[in-house]
PDB file of C-alpha atoms in Angstrom:
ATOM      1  CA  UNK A   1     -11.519  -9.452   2.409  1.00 83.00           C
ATOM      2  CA  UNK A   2     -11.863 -11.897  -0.158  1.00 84.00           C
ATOM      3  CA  UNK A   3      -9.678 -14.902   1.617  1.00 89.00           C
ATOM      4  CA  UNK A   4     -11.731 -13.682   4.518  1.00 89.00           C
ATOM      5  CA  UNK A   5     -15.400 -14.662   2.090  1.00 91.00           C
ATOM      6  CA  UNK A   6     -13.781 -17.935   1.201  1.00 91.00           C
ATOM      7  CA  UNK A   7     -12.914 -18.652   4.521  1.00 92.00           C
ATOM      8  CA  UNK A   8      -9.469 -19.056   3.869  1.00 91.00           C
ATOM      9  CA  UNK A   9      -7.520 -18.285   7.099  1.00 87.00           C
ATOM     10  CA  UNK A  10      -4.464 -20.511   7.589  1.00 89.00           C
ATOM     11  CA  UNK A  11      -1.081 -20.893   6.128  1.00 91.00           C
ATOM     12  CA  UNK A  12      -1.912 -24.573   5.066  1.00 91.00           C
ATOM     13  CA  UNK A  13      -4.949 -23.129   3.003  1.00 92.00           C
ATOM     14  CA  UNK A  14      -3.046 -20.566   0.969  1.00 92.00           C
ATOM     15  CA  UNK A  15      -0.479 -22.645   0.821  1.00 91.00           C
ATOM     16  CA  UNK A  16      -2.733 -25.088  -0.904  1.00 92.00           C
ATOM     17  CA  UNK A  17      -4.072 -22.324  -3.349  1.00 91.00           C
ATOM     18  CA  UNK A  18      -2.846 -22.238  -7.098  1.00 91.00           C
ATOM     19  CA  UNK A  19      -1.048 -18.737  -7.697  1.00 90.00           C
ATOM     20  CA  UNK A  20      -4.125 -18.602 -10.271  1.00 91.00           C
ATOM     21  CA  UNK A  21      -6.794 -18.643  -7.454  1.00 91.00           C
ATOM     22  CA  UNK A  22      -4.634 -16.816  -4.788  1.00 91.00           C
ATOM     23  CA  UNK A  23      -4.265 -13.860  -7.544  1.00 90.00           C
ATOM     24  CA  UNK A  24      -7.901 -14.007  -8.114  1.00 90.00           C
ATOM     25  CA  UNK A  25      -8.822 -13.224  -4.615  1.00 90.00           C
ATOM     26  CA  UNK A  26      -6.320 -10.355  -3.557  1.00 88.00           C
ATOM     27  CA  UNK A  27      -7.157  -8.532  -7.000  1.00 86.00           C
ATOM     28  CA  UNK A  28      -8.543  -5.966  -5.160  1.00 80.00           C
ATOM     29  CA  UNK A  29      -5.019  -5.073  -3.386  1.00 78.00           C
ATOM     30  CA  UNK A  30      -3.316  -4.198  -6.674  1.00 76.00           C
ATOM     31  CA  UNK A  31      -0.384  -5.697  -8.057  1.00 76.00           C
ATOM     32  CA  UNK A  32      -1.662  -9.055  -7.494  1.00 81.00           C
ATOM     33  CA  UNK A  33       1.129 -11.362  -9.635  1.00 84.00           C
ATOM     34  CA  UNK A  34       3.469 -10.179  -7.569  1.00 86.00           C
ATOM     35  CA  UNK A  35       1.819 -10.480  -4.640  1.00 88.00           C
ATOM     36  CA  UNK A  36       0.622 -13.683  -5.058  1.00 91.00           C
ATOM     37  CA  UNK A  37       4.292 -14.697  -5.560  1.00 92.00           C
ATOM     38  CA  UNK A  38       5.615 -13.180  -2.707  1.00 91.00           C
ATOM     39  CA  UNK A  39       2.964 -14.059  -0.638  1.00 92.00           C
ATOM     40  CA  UNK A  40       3.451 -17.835  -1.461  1.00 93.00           C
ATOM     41  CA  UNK A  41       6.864 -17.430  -0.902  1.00 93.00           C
ATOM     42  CA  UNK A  42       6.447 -15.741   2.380  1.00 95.00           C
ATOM     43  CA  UNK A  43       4.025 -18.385   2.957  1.00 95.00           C
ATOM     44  CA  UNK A  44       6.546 -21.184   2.203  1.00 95.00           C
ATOM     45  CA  UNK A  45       9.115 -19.729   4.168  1.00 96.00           C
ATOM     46  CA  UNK A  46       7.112 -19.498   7.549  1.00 97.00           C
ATOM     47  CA  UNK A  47       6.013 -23.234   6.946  1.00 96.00           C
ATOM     48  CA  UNK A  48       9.341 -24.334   6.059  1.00 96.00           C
ATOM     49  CA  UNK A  49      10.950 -22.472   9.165  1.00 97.00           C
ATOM     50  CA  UNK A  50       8.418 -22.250  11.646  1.00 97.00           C
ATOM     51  CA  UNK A  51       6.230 -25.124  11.005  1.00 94.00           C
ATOM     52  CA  UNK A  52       3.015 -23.772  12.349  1.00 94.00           C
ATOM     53  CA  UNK A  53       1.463 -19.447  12.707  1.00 94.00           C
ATOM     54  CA  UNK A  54       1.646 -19.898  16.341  1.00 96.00           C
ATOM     55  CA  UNK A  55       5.295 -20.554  15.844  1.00 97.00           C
ATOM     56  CA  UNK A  56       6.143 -17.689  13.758  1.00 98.00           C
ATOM     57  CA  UNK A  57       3.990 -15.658  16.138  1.00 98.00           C
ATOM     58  CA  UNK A  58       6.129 -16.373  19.249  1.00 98.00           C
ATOM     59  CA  UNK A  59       9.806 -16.829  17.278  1.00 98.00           C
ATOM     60  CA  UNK A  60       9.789 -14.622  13.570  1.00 97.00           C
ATOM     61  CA  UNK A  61      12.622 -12.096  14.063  1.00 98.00           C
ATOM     62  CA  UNK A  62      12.221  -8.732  12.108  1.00 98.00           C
ATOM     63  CA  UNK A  63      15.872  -9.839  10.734  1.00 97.00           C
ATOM     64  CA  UNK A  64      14.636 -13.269   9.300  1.00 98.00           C
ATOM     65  CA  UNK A  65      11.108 -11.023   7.697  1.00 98.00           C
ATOM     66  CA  UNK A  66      13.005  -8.739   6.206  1.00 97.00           C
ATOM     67  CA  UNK A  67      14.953 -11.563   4.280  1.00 96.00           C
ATOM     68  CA  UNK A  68      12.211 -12.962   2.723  1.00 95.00           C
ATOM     69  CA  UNK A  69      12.322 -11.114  -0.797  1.00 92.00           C
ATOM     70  CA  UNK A  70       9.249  -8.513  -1.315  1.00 91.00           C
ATOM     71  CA  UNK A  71       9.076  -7.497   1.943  1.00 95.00           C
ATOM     72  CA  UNK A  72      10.343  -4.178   3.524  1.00 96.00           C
ATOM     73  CA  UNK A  73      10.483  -2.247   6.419  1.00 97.00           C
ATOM     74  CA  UNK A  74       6.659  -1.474   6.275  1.00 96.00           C
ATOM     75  CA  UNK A  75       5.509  -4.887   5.505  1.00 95.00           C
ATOM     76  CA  UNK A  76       7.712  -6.356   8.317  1.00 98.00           C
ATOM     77  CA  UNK A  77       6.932  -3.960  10.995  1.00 98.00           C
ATOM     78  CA  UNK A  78       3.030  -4.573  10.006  1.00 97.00           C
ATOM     79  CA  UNK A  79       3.199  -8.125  10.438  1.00 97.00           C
ATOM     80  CA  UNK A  80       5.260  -8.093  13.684  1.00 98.00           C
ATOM     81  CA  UNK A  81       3.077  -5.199  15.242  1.00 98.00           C
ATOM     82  CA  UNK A  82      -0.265  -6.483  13.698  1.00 97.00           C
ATOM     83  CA  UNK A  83      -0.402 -10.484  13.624  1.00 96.00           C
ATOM     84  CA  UNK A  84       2.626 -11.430  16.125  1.00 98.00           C
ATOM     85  CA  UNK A  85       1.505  -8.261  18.713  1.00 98.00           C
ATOM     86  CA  UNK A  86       5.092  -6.840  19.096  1.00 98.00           C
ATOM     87  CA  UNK A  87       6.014  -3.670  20.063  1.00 97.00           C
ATOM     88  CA  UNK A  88       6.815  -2.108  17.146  1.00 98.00           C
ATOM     89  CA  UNK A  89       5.360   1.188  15.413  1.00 98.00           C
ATOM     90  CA  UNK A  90       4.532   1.067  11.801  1.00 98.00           C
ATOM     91  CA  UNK A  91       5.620   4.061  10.172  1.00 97.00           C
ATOM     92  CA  UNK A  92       4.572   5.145   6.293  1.00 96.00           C
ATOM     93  CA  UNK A  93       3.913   7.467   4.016  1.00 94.00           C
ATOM     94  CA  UNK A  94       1.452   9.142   6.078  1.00 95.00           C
ATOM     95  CA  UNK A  95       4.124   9.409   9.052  1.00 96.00           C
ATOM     96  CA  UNK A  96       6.375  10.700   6.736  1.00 95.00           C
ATOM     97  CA  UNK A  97       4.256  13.542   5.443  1.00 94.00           C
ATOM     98  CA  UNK A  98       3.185  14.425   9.083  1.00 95.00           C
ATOM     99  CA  UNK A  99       6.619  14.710  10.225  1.00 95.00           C
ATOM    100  CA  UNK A 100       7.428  16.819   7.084  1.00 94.00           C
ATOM    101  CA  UNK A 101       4.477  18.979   7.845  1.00 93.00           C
ATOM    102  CA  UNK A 102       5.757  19.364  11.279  1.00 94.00           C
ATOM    103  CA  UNK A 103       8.985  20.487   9.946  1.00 96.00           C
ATOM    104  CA  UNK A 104      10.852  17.340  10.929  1.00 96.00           C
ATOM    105  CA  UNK A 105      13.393  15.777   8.258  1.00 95.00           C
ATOM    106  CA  UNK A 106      14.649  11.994   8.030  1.00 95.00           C
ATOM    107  CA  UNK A 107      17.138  10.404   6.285  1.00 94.00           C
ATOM    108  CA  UNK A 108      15.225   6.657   6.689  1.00 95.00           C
ATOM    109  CA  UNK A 109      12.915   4.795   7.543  1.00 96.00           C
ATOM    110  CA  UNK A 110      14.439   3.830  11.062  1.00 96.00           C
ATOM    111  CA  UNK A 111      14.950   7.235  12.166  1.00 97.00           C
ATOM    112  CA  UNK A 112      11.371   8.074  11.234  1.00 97.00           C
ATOM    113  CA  UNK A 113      10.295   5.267  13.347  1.00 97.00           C
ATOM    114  CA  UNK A 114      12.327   5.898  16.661  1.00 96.00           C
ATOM    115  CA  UNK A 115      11.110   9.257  16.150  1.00 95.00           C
ATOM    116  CA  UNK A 116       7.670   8.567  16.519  1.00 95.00           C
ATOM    117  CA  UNK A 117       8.286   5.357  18.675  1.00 96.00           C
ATOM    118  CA  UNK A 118      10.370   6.981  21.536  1.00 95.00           C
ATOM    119  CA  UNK A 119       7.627   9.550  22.086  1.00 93.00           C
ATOM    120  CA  UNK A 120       5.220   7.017  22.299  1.00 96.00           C
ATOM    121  CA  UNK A 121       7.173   5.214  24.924  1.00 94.00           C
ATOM    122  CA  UNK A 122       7.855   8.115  26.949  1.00 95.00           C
ATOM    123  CA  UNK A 123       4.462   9.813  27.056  1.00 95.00           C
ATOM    124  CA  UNK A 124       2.616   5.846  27.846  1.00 95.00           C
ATOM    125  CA  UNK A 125       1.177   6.967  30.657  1.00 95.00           C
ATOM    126  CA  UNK A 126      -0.226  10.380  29.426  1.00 96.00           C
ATOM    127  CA  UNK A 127      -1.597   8.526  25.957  1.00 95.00           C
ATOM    128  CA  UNK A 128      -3.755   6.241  28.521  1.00 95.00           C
ATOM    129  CA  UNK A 129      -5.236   8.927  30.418  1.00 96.00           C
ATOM    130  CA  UNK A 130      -6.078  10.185  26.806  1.00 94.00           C
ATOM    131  CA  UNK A 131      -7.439   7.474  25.898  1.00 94.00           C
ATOM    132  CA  UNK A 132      -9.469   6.198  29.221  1.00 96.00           C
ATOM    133  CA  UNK A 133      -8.037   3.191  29.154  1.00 95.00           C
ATOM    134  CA  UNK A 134      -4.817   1.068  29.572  1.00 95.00           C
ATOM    135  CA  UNK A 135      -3.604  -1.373  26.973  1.00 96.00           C
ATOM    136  CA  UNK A 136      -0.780  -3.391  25.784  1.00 96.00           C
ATOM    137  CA  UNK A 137       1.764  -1.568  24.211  1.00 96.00           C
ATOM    138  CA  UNK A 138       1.792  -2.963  20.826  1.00 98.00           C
ATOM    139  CA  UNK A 139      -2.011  -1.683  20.813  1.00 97.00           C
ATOM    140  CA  UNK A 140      -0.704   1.696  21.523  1.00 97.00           C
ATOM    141  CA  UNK A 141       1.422   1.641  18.344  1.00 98.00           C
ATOM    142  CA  UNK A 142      -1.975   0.258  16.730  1.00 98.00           C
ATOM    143  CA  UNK A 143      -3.970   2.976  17.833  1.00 97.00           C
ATOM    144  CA  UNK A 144      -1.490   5.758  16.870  1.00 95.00           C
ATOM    145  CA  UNK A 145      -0.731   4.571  13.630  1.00 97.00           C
ATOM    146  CA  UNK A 146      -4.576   3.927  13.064  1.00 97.00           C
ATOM    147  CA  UNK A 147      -4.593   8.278  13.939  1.00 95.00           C
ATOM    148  CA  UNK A 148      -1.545   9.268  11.792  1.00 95.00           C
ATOM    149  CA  UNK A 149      -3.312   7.589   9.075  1.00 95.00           C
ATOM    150  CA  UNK A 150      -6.577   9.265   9.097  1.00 95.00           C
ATOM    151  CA  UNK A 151      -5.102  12.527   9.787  1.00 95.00           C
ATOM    152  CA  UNK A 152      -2.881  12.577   6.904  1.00 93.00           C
ATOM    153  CA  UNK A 153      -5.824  11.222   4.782  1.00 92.00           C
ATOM    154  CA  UNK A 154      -8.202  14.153   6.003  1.00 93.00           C
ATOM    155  CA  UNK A 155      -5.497  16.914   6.051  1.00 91.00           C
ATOM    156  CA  UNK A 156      -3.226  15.969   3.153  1.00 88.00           C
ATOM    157  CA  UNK A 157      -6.049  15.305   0.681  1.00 82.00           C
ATOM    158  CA  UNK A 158      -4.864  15.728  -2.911  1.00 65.00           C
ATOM    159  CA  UNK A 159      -1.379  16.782  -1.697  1.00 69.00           C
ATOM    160  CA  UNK A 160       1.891  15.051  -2.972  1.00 55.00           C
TER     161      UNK A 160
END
């Protein structure tokens, strides 16, 4: 929100940031030393390897992501799925929880997401006639993750 107010929207321009000022504007996210590092590094890395976003877009591998230190399953799949548009399901705590609630167990994070993913995939058709519409895949993935999360927020309130 905050890059977004200082219209700070390419690679080159937080690259160009002091960790000082980068800190200062993701505050709001928590955590924000850290993050600022690894974003910078994550930043650096893409440059360095990629050259350009539209680059990373069409060639980042989940394998190369999930070498860049700080970044995990979750943040991986979230910038494949959200900024590069592949089809990938983000999976979380809210997943999680639903699936527990649904009396389903799983011993990672992988399983959890073929779990979820596979169903989409399967029932594609059925989800667009749901929906009234057709879309890309990777928007389907969008869409349900958008749901899992604000079911688990409305259902699971105050629940650990």
């Amino acid at each position: 929100e905050n890059l977004k107010k200082e219209n700070i929207a390419s690679l080159e321009q937080i690259n160009t940031l002091s960790n000082l000022e980068l800190a200062t504007l993701i505050k709001p996210s928590g955590f924000y030393n850290t993050k600022t590092k690894r974003l910078k590094g994550l930043v650096e890395s893409i440059i360095n390897t990629y050259e350009n976003l539209e680059n990373f877009k069409t060639n980042a591998s989940r394998e190369w992501l999930l070498n860049i230190k700080g970044l995990g399953f979750e943040s991986v799949d979230s910038i494949l799925n959200y900024l590069c548009k592949r089809e990938i399901l983000v999976v979380d705590n809210y997943s999680l929880r639903l699936a527990f609630y649904l009396g389903y167990e799983f011993e990672n994070y992988e399983e959890l997401r073929e779990f979820f993913q596979s169903d989409i995939e399967s029932e594609q058709e059925n989800l667009y006639k749901i929906l009234g519409k057709k879309c890309e895949l990777y928007e389907l993935y969008q869409i349900f993750h958008a749901l899992i999360v604000a079911f688990a927020k409305q259902s699971f309130k105050g629940q650990k």
